[in-house]
Tab-separated table of C-alpha atoms and ligand atoms in Angstrom:
chain	number	residue	atom	x	y	z
A	1086	MET	CA	-26.815	49.786	8.626
A	1087	ARG	CA	-26.757	46.868	5.806
A	1088	PHE	CA	-23.538	48.204	4.120
A	1089	ALA	CA	-21.216	49.503	7.021
A	1090	ASN	CA	-17.808	48.553	5.240
A	1091	LYS	CA	-18.881	47.917	1.773
A	1092	VAL	CA	-18.340	50.280	-1.312
A	1093	ALA	CA	-20.457	50.893	-4.029
A	1094	ILE	CA	-19.942	51.507	-7.522
A	1095	VAL	CA	-23.174	52.716	-8.718
A	1096	THR	CA	-23.259	53.869	-12.732
A	1097	GLY	CA	-25.659	56.392	-13.912
A	1098	ALA	CA	-25.891	58.156	-10.597
A	1099	GLY	CA	-25.555	61.147	-12.093
A	1100	SER	CA	-29.760	61.037	-12.276
A	1101	GLY	CA	-33.015	59.138	-11.804
A	1102	ILE	CA	-32.940	55.403	-10.742
A	1103	GLY	CA	-28.984	55.605	-10.209
A	1104	ARG	CA	-28.876	58.671	-8.003
A	1105	ALA	CA	-31.391	57.381	-6.071
A	1106	SER	CA	-29.491	54.075	-5.616
A	1107	ALA	CA	-26.147	55.803	-4.778
A	1108	GLN	CA	-27.842	58.147	-1.903
A	1109	GLN	CA	-29.583	54.946	-0.444
A	1110	PHE	CA	-25.964	52.685	-0.267
A	1111	ALA	CA	-24.653	55.888	1.345
A	1112	ARG	CA	-27.029	56.480	4.204
A	1113	GLU	CA	-27.070	52.954	4.668
A	1114	GLY	CA	-23.664	53.101	5.655
A	1115	ALA	CA	-21.450	52.384	2.032
A	1116	ARG	CA	-19.016	54.431	0.473
A	1117	VAL	CA	-20.372	55.086	-3.088
A	1118	VAL	CA	-18.741	55.559	-6.176
A	1119	VAL	CA	-20.750	58.054	-8.197
A	1120	ALA	CA	-20.090	57.110	-12.094
A	1121	ASP	CA	-21.866	58.847	-14.695
A	1122	VAL	CA	-20.807	60.324	-18.228
A	1123	ASN	CA	-22.296	64.199	-17.226
A	1124	PRO	CA	-20.090	65.352	-14.752
A	1125	GLU	CA	-22.265	67.787	-13.651
A	1126	SER	CA	-24.783	65.815	-12.549
A	1127	GLY	CA	-22.251	62.682	-11.166
A	1128	ALA	CA	-20.738	65.198	-9.673
A	1129	MET	CA	-24.001	66.982	-7.781
A	1130	THR	CA	-24.827	63.637	-6.663
A	1131	ALA	CA	-21.963	62.918	-4.861
A	1132	ALA	CA	-21.826	66.526	-3.186
A	1133	ALA	CA	-25.839	65.245	-2.038
A	1134	ILE	CA	-24.155	62.228	-0.588
A	1135	LYS	CA	-21.561	64.420	1.429
A	1136	GLU	CA	-23.937	66.764	2.642
A	1137	ARG	CA	-25.836	64.950	4.407
A	1138	GLY	CA	-22.721	63.347	5.716
A	1139	GLY	CA	-22.278	60.226	3.646
A	1140	ASP	CA	-18.851	59.080	1.713
A	1141	ALA	CA	-19.332	59.616	-1.864
A	1142	VAL	CA	-17.037	60.226	-5.114
A	1143	PHE	CA	-17.643	60.894	-8.495
A	1144	ILE	CA	-15.812	59.366	-11.299
A	1145	PRO	CA	-16.665	60.286	-14.644
A	1146	VAL	CA	-17.168	56.878	-16.902
A	1147	ASP	CA	-18.463	56.242	-20.377
A	1148	THR	CA	-19.977	52.808	-19.627
A	1149	SER	CA	-20.249	52.085	-23.759
A	1150	SER	CA	-16.208	51.765	-23.572
A	1151	TYR	CA	-14.436	48.950	-21.679
A	1152	GLU	CA	-11.494	50.880	-21.159
A	1153	SER	CA	-13.498	53.579	-19.567
A	1154	VAL	CA	-15.388	50.798	-17.103
A	1155	ALA	CA	-11.994	49.386	-16.190
A	1156	SER	CA	-10.567	52.041	-14.969
A	1157	LEU	CA	-13.423	52.896	-13.486
A	1158	VAL	CA	-13.127	49.925	-11.189
A	1159	GLN	CA	-9.542	50.205	-11.078
A	1160	GLN	CA	-9.704	53.415	-9.337
A	1161	THR	CA	-11.960	52.467	-6.996
A	1162	LEU	CA	-9.510	50.132	-6.046
A	1163	GLY	CA	-7.269	52.806	-5.751
A	1164	THR	CA	-9.599	54.777	-3.960
A	1165	TYR	CA	-11.645	52.606	-1.275
A	1166	GLY	CA	-9.420	49.687	-1.686
A	1167	GLN	CA	-12.349	46.987	-2.148
A	1168	LEU	CA	-15.545	47.120	-4.586
A	1169	ASP	CA	-18.339	44.546	-2.975
A	1170	ILE	CA	-21.804	46.070	-5.143
A	1171	MET	CA	-21.554	46.590	-8.810
A	1172	PHE	CA	-25.071	48.400	-10.335
A	1173	ASN	CA	-24.443	48.440	-13.955
A	1174	ASN	CA	-27.808	50.825	-13.986
A	1175	ALA	CA	-26.310	53.441	-17.078
A	1176	GLY	CA	-28.914	53.576	-19.885
A	1177	ILE	CA	-30.432	55.485	-22.690
A	1178	VAL	CA	-33.763	55.149	-24.714
A	1179	ASN	CA	-33.200	55.174	-28.633
A	1180	ALA	CA	-34.969	57.786	-30.980
A	1181	GLN	CA	-38.290	56.188	-32.182
A	1182	TYR	CA	-38.424	54.403	-35.586
A	1183	ALA	CA	-40.289	51.331	-36.655
A	1184	VAL	CA	-37.810	48.582	-37.189
A	1185	HIS	CA	-37.044	48.762	-40.586
A	1186	GLU	CA	-36.511	52.355	-40.751
A	1187	MET	CA	-33.921	52.571	-37.427
A	1188	PRO	CA	-30.868	53.847	-38.481
A	1189	VAL	CA	-28.395	51.069	-38.204
A	1190	GLU	CA	-26.149	54.002	-36.072
A	1191	GLU	CA	-29.221	54.379	-33.417
A	1192	TYR	CA	-29.153	50.599	-33.212
A	1193	HIS	CA	-25.589	50.421	-32.267
A	1194	ARG	CA	-25.697	53.696	-29.680
A	1195	THR	CA	-28.147	52.193	-27.664
A	1196	VAL	CA	-26.393	48.434	-27.589
A	1197	ALA	CA	-23.538	49.807	-27.080
A	1198	VAL	CA	-24.751	51.755	-23.870
A	1199	ASN	CA	-27.209	49.258	-22.646
A	1200	GLN	CA	-25.917	45.868	-23.303
A	1201	HIS	CA	-22.204	46.501	-24.193
A	1202	GLY	CA	-21.829	48.495	-20.862
A	1203	VAL	CA	-23.286	45.840	-18.663
A	1204	PHE	CA	-21.562	43.610	-20.159
A	1205	TYR	CA	-18.427	45.185	-19.669
A	1206	GLY	CA	-19.350	46.304	-15.763
A	1207	ILE	CA	-20.048	42.586	-15.248
A	1208	LYS	CA	-16.368	41.394	-16.340
A	1209	ALA	CA	-14.511	44.114	-14.808
A	1210	ALA	CA	-16.677	44.160	-11.373
A	1211	ALA	CA	-15.869	40.190	-11.052
A	1212	ASN	CA	-12.812	40.748	-11.762
A	1213	ALA	CA	-11.992	42.756	-8.658
A	1214	MET	CA	-14.664	40.336	-6.822
A	1215	LYS	CA	-13.777	37.062	-7.520
A	1216	ASP	CA	-11.148	37.161	-4.091
A	1217	ARG	CA	-13.886	38.320	-1.513
A	1218	GLY	CA	-16.962	37.877	-3.437
A	1219	GLY	CA	-19.737	40.722	-3.981
A	1220	VAL	CA	-22.933	41.521	-5.292
A	1221	ILE	CA	-23.612	43.208	-9.076
A	1222	ILE	CA	-27.143	44.082	-10.109
A	1223	ASN	CA	-28.286	45.280	-13.681
A	1224	THR	CA	-30.741	47.348	-15.008
A	1225	ALA	CA	-32.833	45.732	-17.106
A	1226	SER	CA	-36.526	47.016	-17.860
A	1227	ILE	CA	-40.304	45.634	-18.341
A	1228	TYR	CA	-39.275	45.845	-22.049
A	1229	GLY	CA	-37.264	43.181	-21.482
A	1230	TYR	CA	-39.830	41.305	-21.649
A	1231	ILE	CA	-43.065	42.935	-23.282
A	1232	ALA	CA	-42.829	45.136	-26.662
A	1233	ASP	CA	-43.822	48.344	-27.308
A	1234	ARG	CA	-43.629	49.941	-31.023
A	1235	LYS	CA	-40.140	51.973	-32.494
A	1236	GLN	CA	-38.283	50.451	-29.771
A	1237	PHE	CA	-36.204	47.548	-30.977
A	1238	PRO	CA	-32.748	48.693	-29.829
A	1239	TYR	CA	-33.839	49.150	-26.333
A	1240	HIS	CA	-35.847	46.234	-26.340
A	1241	ALA	CA	-33.078	44.306	-27.899
A	1242	SER	CA	-30.818	45.607	-25.495
A	1243	LYS	CA	-33.190	45.393	-22.406
A	1244	GLY	CA	-33.818	41.674	-22.941
A	1245	ALA	CA	-30.007	40.926	-23.576
A	1246	VAL	CA	-29.441	42.437	-19.933
A	1247	VAL	CA	-31.536	39.457	-18.491
A	1248	MET	CA	-30.063	37.137	-20.005
A	1249	MET	CA	-26.687	38.125	-19.318
A	1250	THR	CA	-27.806	38.568	-15.610
A	1251	LYS	CA	-28.558	34.723	-15.711
A	1252	SER	CA	-25.007	33.708	-17.836
A	1253	ALA	CA	-22.704	35.821	-15.596
A	1254	ALA	CA	-24.509	34.664	-11.993
A	1255	LEU	CA	-23.671	30.959	-13.031
A	1256	ASP	CA	-20.322	31.760	-14.281
A	1257	LEU	CA	-19.379	33.793	-10.724
A	1258	ALA	CA	-21.281	31.700	-8.163
A	1259	ARG	CA	-18.058	29.753	-7.411
A	1260	TYR	CA	-16.873	33.274	-6.675
A	1261	ASN	CA	-19.357	33.603	-4.136
A	1262	ILE	CA	-20.388	36.615	-6.235
A	1263	ARG	CA	-24.607	37.174	-6.648
A	1264	VAL	CA	-25.973	38.817	-9.774
A	1265	VAL	CA	-29.061	39.583	-10.024
A	1266	GLY	CA	-31.230	42.796	-12.115
A	1267	ILE	CA	-34.037	44.686	-11.551
A	1268	ALA	CA	-36.968	44.924	-14.303
A	1269	PRO	CA	-38.561	48.804	-13.562
A	1270	GLY	CA	-41.567	50.042	-14.730
A	1271	LEU	CA	-42.718	53.388	-15.863
A	1272	ILE	CA	-40.283	55.485	-13.469
A	1273	GLU	CA	-40.191	59.274	-13.119
A	1274	THR	CA	-36.855	60.276	-14.552
A	1275	GLY	CA	-34.700	61.593	-17.089
A	1276	ILE	CA	-34.931	59.113	-19.173
A	1277	VAL	CA	-38.605	59.639	-19.941
A	1278	SER	CA	-39.201	63.351	-20.267
A	1279	GLU	CA	-39.697	63.603	-23.678
A	1280	TRP	CA	-43.298	61.579	-23.138
A	1281	ARG	CA	-43.861	63.118	-19.622
A	1282	LYS	CA	-44.335	67.039	-21.827
A	1283	ASN	CA	-46.900	64.920	-23.337
A	1284	PRO	CA	-50.038	64.674	-20.926
A	1285	ALA	CA	-52.421	62.704	-23.304
A	1286	LEU	CA	-48.962	60.286	-24.271
A	1287	TRP	CA	-48.317	60.376	-20.479
A	1288	SER	CA	-51.199	59.048	-18.764
A	1289	LYS	CA	-51.688	56.481	-21.490
A	1290	ILE	CA	-48.452	55.043	-20.445
A	1291	GLU	CA	-48.686	55.386	-16.537
A	1292	ARG	CA	-52.167	53.515	-17.189
A	1293	ALA	CA	-49.977	50.668	-18.050
A	1294	GLN	CA	-49.043	50.160	-14.280
A	1295	MET	CA	-51.961	48.488	-12.554
A	1296	ARG	CA	-52.391	51.332	-10.325
A	1297	GLY	CA	-52.069	53.610	-12.984
A	1298	LYS	CA	-49.321	56.012	-11.605
A	1299	ALA	CA	-45.565	56.008	-12.658
A	1300	GLY	CA	-43.026	54.924	-9.654
A	1301	THR	CA	-40.359	56.837	-8.367
A	1302	PRO	CA	-36.709	56.398	-8.131
A	1303	GLU	CA	-36.614	56.114	-4.728
A	1304	GLN	CA	-39.073	53.118	-4.761
A	1305	VAL	CA	-36.787	51.144	-7.366
A	1306	ALA	CA	-34.006	52.198	-4.655
A	1307	GLN	CA	-35.327	50.493	-2.284
A	1308	MET	CA	-35.591	47.066	-4.469
A	1309	VAL	CA	-31.643	47.930	-5.119
A	1310	ALA	CA	-30.870	48.093	-1.348
A	1311	PHE	CA	-32.143	44.955	-0.620
A	1312	LEU	CA	-30.979	43.144	-3.432
A	1313	ALA	CA	-27.343	44.507	-2.615
A	1314	SER	CA	-27.824	43.365	1.381
A	1315	ASP	CA	-27.236	40.099	2.892
A	1316	GLU	CA	-31.198	40.164	3.544
A	1317	ALA	CA	-31.203	38.738	-0.235
A	1318	SER	CA	-28.337	36.313	0.374
A	1319	PHE	CA	-30.442	33.418	-1.275
A	1320	LEU	CA	-31.496	35.366	-4.434
A	1321	ASN	CA	-29.141	34.900	-7.600
A	1322	GLY	CA	-29.313	34.423	-11.047
A	1323	HIS	CA	-33.247	36.583	-11.613
A	1324	VAL	CA	-34.470	40.185	-12.555
A	1325	PHE	CA	-37.070	41.390	-10.236
A	1326	CYS	CA	-39.686	43.297	-11.998
A	1327	VAL	CA	-40.213	46.355	-10.190
A	1328	ASP	CA	-43.241	47.905	-11.789
A	1329	ASP	CA	-46.938	47.519	-10.150
A	1330	GLY	CA	-47.660	44.773	-12.055
A	1331	ALA	CA	-47.033	46.496	-15.797
A	1332	ALA	CA	-45.727	43.289	-17.214
A	1333	SER	CA	-48.127	40.574	-15.294
A	1334	PHE	CA	-51.038	42.299	-17.727
A	1335	LYS	CA	-52.363	42.684	-21.321
A	1336	ARG	CA	-53.837	46.098	-21.846
B	2597	NAD	N1	-37.486	55.780	-16.250
B	2597	NAD	C1	-37.919	54.362	-16.551
B	2597	NAD	O1	-39.177	54.354	-16.763
B	2597	NAD	C2	-36.821	53.113	-17.004
B	2597	NAD	C3	-37.777	51.978	-17.049
B	2597	NAD	C4	-37.138	50.781	-17.078
B	2597	NAD	C5	-35.717	50.921	-17.331
B	2597	NAD	N2	-35.046	52.199	-17.122
B	2597	NAD	C6	-33.980	51.698	-17.022
B	2597	NAD	O2	-33.008	52.600	-15.741
B	2597	NAD	C7	-31.749	53.177	-15.874
B	2597	NAD	C8	-31.643	54.617	-15.251
B	2597	NAD	O3	-32.696	54.928	-15.937
B	2597	NAD	P1	-33.459	56.303	-15.174
B	2597	NAD	O4	-35.023	56.360	-15.847
B	2597	NAD	O5	-32.379	56.732	-14.086
B	2597	NAD	O6	-32.505	57.776	-16.537
B	2597	NAD	P2	-31.593	58.762	-15.780
B	2597	NAD	O7	-31.829	59.329	-17.991
B	2597	NAD	O8	-32.763	59.649	-15.269
B	2597	NAD	O9	-30.504	58.540	-15.662
B	2597	NAD	C9	-29.910	57.551	-16.779
B	2597	NAD	C10	-27.819	57.920	-16.526
B	2597	NAD	O10	-27.330	57.395	-17.187
B	2597	NAD	C11	-26.171	58.172	-17.214
B	2597	NAD	N3	-25.750	57.696	-18.664
B	2597	NAD	C12	-25.968	58.007	-19.876
B	2597	NAD	N4	-25.437	57.284	-21.074
B	2597	NAD	C13	-24.320	56.434	-19.914
B	2597	NAD	C14	-22.802	56.702	-20.298
B	2597	NAD	N5	-22.583	56.143	-21.648
B	2597	NAD	N6	-22.040	55.980	-20.025
B	2597	NAD	C15	-22.380	56.376	-18.228
B	2597	NAD	N7	-23.610	56.724	-17.903
B	2597	NAD	C16	-24.383	57.054	-18.633
B	2597	NAD	C17	-27.089	59.714	-17.898
B	2597	NAD	O11	-25.846	60.702	-17.840
B	2597	NAD	C18	-27.576	59.792	-16.747
B	2597	NAD	O12	-27.456	60.498	-15.643
B	2597	NAD	C19	-31.403	52.925	-17.521
B	2597	NAD	O13	-30.586	51.616	-17.472
B	2597	NAD	C20	-32.932	52.843	-18.252
B	2597	NAD	O14	-33.162	51.989	-19.261
B	2597	NAD	C21	-35.913	52.939	-16.726
């Protein structure tokens, strides 16, 4: 039970990587705050954890609002009395346009969730953790390192998460708060469901992984749990690719 007596917040926990990570934390003894903008799916994750004997509560959040994220952290302290692990994971993809045709609103919508939301999560969690230490994990993407077409806002936001992770780790080291990130490759979740509907496109994208297959949310959750655990106590200020080598070779 790596997370006995620990309290974890997982944003975007209604689905995909967030849901699998919330379930993993709970299986290993954490009390888990399932946070999502979607109340139905968020409540489903919390219910699934409780059905298996875990301890979870759903708290709605819109990570693009600082007030909402700050309130999430305050409600967590009110419910569980402490915060040990903050997984800033909620994210969206942009509608696909080349950069010169990208609607300005679409850029801001994407960056508001993927980039600003991570800042808000780091800031609010750090203030709750600074007396006793903790771990903050941010979800970037291999698209924080390598470019694809028509994804400018997503790339901008995920590249920012990579640097925000390093910068926050440095500022928060004195409080014994580690800040690390994950950069997933293609993972079969709701966020890529549109691509999944097109078999030719899907198999092309799958071939970007070294073994030609998308990963599962559970495979990513294993890495998230490791990073949050004491086994990773000397890991700090880095973002780790969970991508079957996708960011390592030219295609
Ligand atoms: N699936 C992939 O291939 C892949 C690859 C690299 C990175 N990622 C990143 O992984 C993270 C999780 O995505 P996923 O793949 O599990 O997708 P997903 O769509 O299954 O899950 C994302 C969750 O975030 C929630 N969400 C969206 N906007 C929100 C907001 N403003 N506030 C709170 N919650 C919000 C959604 O309701 C959803 O439950 C994202 O940051 C995504 O960019 C995914």
